[in-house]
Short mmCIF file of C-alpha atoms in Angstrom, two decimals:
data_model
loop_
_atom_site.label_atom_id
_atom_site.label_comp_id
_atom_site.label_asym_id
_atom_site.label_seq_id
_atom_site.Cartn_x
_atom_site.Cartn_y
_atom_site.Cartn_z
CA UNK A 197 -4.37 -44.11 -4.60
CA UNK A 198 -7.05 -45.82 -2.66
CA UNK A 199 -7.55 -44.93 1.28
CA UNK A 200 -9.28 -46.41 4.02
CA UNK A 201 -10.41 -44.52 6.77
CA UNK A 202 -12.31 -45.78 10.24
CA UNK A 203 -14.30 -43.00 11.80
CA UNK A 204 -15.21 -41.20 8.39
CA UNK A 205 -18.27 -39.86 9.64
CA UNK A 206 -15.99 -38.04 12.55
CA UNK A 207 -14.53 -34.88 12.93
CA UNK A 208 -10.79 -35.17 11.70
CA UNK A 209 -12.26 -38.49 9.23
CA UNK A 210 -14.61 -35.17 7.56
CA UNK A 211 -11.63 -33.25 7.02
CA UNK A 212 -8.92 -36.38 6.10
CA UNK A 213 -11.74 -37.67 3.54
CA UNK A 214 -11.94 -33.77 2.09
CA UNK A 215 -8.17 -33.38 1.95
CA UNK A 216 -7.80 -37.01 0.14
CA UNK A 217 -10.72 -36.51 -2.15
CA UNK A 218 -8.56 -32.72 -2.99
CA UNK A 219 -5.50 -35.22 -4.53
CA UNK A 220 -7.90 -37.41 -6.37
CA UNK A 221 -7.92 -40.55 -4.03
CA UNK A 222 -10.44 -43.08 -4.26
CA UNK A 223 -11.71 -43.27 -0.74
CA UNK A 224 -13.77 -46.01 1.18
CA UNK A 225 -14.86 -45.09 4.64
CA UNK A 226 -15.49 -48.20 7.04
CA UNK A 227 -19.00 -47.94 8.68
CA UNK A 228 -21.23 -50.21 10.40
CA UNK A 229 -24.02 -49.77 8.68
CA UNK A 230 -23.71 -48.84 4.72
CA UNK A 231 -27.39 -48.71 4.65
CA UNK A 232 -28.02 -46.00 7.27
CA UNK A 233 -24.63 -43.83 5.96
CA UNK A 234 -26.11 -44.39 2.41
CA UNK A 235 -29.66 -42.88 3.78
CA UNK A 236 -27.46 -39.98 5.72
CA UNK A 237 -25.35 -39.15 3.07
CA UNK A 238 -22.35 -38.56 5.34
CA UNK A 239 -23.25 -34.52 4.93
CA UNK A 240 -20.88 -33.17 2.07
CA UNK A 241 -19.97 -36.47 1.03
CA UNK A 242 -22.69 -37.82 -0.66
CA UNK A 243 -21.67 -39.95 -4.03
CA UNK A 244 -18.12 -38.79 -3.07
CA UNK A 245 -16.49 -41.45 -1.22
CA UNK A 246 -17.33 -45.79 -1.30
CA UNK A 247 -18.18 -47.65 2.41
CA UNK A 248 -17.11 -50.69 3.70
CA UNK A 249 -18.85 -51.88 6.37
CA UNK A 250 -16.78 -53.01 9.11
CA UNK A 251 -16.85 -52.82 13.15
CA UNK A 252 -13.50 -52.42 15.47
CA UNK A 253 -14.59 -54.66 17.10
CA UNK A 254 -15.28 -57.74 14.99
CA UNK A 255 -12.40 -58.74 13.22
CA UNK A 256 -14.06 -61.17 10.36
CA UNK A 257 -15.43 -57.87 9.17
CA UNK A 258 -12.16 -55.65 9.28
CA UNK A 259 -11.11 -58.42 7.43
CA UNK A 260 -13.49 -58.27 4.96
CA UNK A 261 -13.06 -54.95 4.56
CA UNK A 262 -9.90 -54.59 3.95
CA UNK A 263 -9.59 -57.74 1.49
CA UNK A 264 -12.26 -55.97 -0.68
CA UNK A 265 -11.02 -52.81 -0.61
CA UNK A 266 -7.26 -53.37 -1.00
CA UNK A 267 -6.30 -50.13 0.52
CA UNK A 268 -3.06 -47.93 -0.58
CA UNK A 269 -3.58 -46.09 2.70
CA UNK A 270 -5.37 -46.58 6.01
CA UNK A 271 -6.26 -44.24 8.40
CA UNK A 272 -7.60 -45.16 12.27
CA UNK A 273 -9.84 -42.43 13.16
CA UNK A 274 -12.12 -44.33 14.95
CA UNK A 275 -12.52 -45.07 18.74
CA UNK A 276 -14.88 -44.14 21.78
CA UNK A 277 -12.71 -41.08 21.85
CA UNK A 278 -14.69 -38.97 24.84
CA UNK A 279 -12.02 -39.43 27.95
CA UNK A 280 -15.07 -38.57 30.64
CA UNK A 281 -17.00 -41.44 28.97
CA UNK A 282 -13.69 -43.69 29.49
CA UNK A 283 -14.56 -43.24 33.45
CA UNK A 284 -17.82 -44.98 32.83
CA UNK A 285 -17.24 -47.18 29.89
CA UNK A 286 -13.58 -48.43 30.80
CA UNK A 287 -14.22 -51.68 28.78
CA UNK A 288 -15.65 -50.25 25.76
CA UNK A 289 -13.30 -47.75 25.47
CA UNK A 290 -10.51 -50.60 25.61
CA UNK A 291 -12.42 -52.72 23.52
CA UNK A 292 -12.46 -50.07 20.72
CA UNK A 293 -10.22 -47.59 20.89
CA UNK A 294 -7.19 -50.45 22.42
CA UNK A 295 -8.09 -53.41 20.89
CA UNK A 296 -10.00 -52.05 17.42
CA UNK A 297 -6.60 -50.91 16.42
CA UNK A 298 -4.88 -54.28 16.78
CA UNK A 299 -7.55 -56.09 14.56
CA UNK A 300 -7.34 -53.10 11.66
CA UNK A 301 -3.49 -54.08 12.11
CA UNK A 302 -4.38 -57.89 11.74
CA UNK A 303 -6.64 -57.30 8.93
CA UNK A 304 -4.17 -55.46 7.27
CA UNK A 305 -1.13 -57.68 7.66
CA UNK A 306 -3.44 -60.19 6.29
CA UNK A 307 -4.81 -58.93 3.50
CA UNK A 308 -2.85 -55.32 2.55
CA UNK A 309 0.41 -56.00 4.01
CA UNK A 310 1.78 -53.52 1.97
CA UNK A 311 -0.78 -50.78 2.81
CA UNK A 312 0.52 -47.93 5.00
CA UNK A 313 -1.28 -47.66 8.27
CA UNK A 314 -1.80 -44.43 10.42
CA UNK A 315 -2.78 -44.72 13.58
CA UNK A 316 -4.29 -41.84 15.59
CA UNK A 317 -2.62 -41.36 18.92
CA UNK A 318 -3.24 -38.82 21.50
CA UNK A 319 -1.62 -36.86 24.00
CA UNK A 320 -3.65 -38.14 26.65
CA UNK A 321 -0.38 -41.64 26.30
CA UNK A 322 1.62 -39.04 28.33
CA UNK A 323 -0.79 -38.12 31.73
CA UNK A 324 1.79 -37.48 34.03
CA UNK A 325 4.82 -37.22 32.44
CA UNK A 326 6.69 -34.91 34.43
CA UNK A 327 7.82 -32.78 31.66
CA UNK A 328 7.71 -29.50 30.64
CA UNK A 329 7.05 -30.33 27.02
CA UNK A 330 5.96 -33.42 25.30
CA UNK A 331 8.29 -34.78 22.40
CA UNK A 332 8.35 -38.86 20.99
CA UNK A 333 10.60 -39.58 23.63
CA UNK A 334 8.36 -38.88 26.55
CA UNK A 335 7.60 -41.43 29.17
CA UNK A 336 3.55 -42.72 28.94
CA UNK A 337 2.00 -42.34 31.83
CA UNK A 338 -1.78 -42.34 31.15
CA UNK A 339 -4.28 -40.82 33.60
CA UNK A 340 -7.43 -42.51 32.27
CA UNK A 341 -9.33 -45.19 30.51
CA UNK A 342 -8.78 -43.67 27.61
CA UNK A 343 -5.26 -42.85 27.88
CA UNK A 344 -4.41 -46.23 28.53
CA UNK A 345 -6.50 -47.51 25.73
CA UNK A 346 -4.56 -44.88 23.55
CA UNK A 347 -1.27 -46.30 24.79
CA UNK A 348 -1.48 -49.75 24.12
CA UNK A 349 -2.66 -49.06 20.46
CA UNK A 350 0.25 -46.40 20.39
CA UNK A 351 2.93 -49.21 21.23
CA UNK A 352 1.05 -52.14 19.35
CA UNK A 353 1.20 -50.02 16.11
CA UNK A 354 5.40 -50.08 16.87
CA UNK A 355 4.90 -53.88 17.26
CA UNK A 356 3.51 -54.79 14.28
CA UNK A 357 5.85 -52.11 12.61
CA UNK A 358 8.98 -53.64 14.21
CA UNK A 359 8.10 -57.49 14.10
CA UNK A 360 6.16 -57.79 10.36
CA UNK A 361 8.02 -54.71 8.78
CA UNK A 362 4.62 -52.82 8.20
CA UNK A 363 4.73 -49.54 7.21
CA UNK A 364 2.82 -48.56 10.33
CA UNK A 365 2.89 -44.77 12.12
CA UNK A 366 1.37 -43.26 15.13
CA UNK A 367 0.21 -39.89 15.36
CA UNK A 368 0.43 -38.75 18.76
CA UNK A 369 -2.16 -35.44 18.27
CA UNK A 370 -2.71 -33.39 20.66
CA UNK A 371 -5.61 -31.32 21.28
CA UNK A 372 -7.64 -30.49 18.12
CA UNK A 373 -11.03 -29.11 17.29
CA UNK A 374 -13.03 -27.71 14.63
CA UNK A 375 -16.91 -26.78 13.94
CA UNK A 376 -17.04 -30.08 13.45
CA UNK A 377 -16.34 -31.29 17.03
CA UNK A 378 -18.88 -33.36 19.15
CA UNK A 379 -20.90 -31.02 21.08
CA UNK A 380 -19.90 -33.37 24.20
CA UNK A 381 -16.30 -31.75 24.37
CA UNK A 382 -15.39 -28.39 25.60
CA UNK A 383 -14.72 -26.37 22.79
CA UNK A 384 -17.91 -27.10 21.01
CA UNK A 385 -19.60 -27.14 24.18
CA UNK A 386 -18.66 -23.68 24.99
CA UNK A 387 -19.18 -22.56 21.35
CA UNK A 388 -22.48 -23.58 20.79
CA UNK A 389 -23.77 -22.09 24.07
CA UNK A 390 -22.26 -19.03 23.60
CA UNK A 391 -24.53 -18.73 20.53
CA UNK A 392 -27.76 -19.75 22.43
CA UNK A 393 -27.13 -17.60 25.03
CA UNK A 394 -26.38 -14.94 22.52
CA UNK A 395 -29.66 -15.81 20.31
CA UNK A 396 -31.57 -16.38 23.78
CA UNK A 397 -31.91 -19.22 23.75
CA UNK A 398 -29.94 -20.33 26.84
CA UNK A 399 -29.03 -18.25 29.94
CA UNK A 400 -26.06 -20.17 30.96
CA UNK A 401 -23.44 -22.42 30.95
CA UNK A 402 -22.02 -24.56 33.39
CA UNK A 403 -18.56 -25.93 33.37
CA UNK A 404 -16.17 -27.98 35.37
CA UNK A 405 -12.65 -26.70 35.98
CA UNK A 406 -11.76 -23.77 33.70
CA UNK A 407 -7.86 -23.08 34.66
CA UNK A 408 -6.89 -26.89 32.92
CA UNK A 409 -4.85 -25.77 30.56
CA UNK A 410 -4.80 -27.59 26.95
CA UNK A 411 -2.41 -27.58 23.84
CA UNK A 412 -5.47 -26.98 21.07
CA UNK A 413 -5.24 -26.95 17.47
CA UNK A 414 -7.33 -27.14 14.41
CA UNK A 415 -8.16 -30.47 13.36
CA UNK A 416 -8.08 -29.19 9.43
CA UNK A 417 -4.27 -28.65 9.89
CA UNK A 418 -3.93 -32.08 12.36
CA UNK A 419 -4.95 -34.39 9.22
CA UNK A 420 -2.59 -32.80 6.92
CA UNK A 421 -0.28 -33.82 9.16
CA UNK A 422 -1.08 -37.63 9.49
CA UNK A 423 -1.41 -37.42 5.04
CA UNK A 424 2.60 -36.37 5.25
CA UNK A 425 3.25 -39.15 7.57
CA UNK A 426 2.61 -41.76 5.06
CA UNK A 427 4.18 -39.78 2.18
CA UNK A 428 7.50 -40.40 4.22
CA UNK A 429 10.18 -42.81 2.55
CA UNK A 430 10.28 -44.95 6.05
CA UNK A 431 7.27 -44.82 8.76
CA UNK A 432 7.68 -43.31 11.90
CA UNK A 433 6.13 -41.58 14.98
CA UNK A 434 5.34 -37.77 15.15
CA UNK A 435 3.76 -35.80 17.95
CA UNK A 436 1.44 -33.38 16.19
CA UNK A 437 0.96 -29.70 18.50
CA UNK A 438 1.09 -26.27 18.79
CA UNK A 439 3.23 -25.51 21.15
CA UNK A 440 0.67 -23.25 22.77
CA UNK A 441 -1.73 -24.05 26.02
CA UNK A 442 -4.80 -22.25 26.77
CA UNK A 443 -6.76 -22.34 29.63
CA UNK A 444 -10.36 -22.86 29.39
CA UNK A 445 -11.18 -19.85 31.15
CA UNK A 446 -8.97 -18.63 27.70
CA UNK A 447 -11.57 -20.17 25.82
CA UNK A 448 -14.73 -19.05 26.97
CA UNK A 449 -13.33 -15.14 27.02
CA UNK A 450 -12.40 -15.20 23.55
CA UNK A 451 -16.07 -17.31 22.46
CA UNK A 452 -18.09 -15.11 24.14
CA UNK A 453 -16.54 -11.91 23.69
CA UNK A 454 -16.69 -12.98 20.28
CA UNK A 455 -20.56 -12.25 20.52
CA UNK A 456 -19.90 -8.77 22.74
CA UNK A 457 -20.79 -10.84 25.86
CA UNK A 458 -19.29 -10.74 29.43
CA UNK A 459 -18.65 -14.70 29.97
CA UNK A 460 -18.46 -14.51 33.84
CA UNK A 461 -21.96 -13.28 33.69
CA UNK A 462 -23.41 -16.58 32.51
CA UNK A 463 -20.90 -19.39 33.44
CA UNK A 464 -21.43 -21.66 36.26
CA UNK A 465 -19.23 -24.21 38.09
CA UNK A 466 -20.52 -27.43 38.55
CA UNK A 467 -18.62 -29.95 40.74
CA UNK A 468 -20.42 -32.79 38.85
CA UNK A 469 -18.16 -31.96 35.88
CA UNK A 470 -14.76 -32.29 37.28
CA UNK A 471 -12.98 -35.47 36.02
CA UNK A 472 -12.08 -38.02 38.32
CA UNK A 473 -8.27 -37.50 37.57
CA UNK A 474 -7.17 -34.48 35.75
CA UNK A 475 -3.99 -34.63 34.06
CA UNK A 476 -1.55 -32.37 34.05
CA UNK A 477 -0.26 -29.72 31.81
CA UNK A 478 0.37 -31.28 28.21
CA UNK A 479 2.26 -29.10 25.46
CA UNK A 480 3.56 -30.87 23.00
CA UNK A 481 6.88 -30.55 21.48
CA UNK A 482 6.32 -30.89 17.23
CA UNK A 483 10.13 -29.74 16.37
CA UNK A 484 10.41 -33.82 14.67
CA UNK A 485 6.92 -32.98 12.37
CA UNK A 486 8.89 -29.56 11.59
CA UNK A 487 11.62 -30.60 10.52
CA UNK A 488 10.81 -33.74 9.20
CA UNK A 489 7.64 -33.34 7.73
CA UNK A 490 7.39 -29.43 6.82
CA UNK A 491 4.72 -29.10 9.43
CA UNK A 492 3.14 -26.13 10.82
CA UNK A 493 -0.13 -25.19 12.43
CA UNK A 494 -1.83 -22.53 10.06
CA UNK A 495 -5.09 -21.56 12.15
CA UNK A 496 -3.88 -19.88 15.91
CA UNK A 497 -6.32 -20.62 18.89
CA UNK A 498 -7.91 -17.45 18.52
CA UNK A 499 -9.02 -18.06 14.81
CA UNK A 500 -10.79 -21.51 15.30
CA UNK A 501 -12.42 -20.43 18.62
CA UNK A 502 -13.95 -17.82 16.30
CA UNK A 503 -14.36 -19.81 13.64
CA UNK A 504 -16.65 -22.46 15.86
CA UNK A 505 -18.90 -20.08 17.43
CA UNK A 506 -19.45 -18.41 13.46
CA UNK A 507 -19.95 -21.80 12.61
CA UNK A 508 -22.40 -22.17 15.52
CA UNK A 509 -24.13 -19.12 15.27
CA UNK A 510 -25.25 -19.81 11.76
CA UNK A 511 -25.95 -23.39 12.27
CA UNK A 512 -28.76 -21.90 15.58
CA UNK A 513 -29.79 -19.39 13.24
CA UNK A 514 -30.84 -21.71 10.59
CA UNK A 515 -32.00 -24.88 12.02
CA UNK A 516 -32.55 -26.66 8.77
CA UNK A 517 -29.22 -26.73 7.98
CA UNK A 518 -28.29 -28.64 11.10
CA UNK A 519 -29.44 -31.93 9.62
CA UNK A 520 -27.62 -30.97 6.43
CA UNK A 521 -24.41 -29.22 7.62
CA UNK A 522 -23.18 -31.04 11.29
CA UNK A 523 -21.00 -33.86 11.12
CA UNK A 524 -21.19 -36.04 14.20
CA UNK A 525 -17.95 -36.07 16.83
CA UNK A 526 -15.68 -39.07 16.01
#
């Protein structure tokens, strides 16, 4: 089997690439620069996995791609995926994270139509939805650039699944992090500074609103998920969750008391970090990926919290390794 994935170099593309590479696929990753992820080696995946190079948003190139790679599988991963960043870069987020997904569709239909295509959803489709829990049936109501952006390659994946008889999913994911997460969102945010502060290097930490609650998972378990999506006999739509919110304030106890700190003796609230719009309380229901796929989550809050600021810690304590070891947010 021969996969394709956008946003290799990303958090959940790390961990899809591993678990492919575990059941012998060939894989290609789609970068825009082969020379530069040639020079990086992509961390662990150095000689382990082909490129392609390829931009979302230049569709000669997807094209391209996906003509000389004649994928079994592809997997969109990539996207300006930051929703703060959406606020500021509206267009761009569109223009990538909207719009990328309809030309990797194109490409495809053109030149793999008989590839199975994943696209990553998120939970931010549902904003306001009204509900107490989250399932495929939920009315989208986005509540940000990115959320919209999300939505419309959501439904255009059902489009091109319904009207050209693609095998075409959408994983609506909520919530999921790792060690691997960009240090620009919360959890690795909070992770990381908990081990400066703890090493001494940093006295603080400031933070926006800390009773938002969130439905987080690991990423590791997220992209075993979107694998068993396209092992199904007919595609179809899953919302991948826990279950479970946390609140912020959750996280940072369980981070820093991690490290045998107090966390209200370092964090500070900054107004400059609220969002514009904060949604509202997302769980998502994943009874359909139960049943359906076998699904669980295997790691519980608590263990990948831990797990990140371990991951952290050593990282601080041996700078060397940073260069070697971090994989870059997707």
């Amino acid at each position: 089997m021969r996969a394709l994935i956008t946003g290799v170099a990303g958090q959940d593309g790390s961990y899809l690439a591993e678990l492919l590479l575990e059941k012998g696929y060939e894989v290609y990753g789609i970068v825009r620069n082969i020379a530069r992820a040639q020079r990086q080696g992509l961390g662990a995946f150095a000689g382990k996995i082909s490129y392609a190079e390829a931009d979302l948003t230049d569709q000669t190139s997807l094209d391209r791609a996906v003509e000389q790679v004649k994928p079994d599988e592809v997997y969109n991963l990539a996207g300006q995926t930051f929703v703060p960043v959406s606020w500021t870069q509206p267009l761009l987020t569109m223009e990538v994270t909207g719009m990328g997904a309809l030309r990797m569709l194109e490409a495809i239909r053109r030149h793999a139509p008989h590839a199975r295509f994943l696209q990553v959803s998120s939970s931010e489709i549902f904003g306001k939805s009204g509900e107490v829990h989250q399932s495929e049936t939920t009315r989208l109501q986005p509540h940000s650039p990115y959320g919209a952006a999300k939505m419309f390659a959501h439904h255009i994946t059902i489009n091109y699944r319904e009207s050209y008889g693609m095998f075409a999913c959408s994983c609506i994911a909520f919530n999921h992090e790792s060690p691997r997460r960009g240090t620009e969102f919360v959890t690795r945010k909070v992770s990381q500074q908990a081990a400066r502060i703890k090493l001494g290097l940093a006295d603080k930490l400031k933070m926006g609103n800390i009773e938002g609650r969130r439905d987080w998972g690991f990423a590791g378990d997220y992209v075993r998920a979107m694998w068993l999506m396209l092992q199904q006999p007919a595609p179809d739509d899953f919302v991948i969750a826990t279950g479970i919110t946390h609140t912020v304030k959750d996280l940072l106890e369980i981070a820093f008391s991690h490290l045998g700190l107090d966390w209200q003796k370092y964090v500070e609230i900054d107004s400059v970090l609220l969002r514009p719009a904060e949604d509202n309380l997302l769980t998502g229901d994943a009874s359909k990926a139960n049943k359906i796929l076998g699904w669980k989550p295997t790691v519980t809050f608590e263990q990948m919290v831990r797990m990140m600021v371990d991951s952290d810690m050593s990282l601080l304590s041996n700078p060397a390794s940073l260069a070697e070891t971090s994989i870059a947010g997707d």
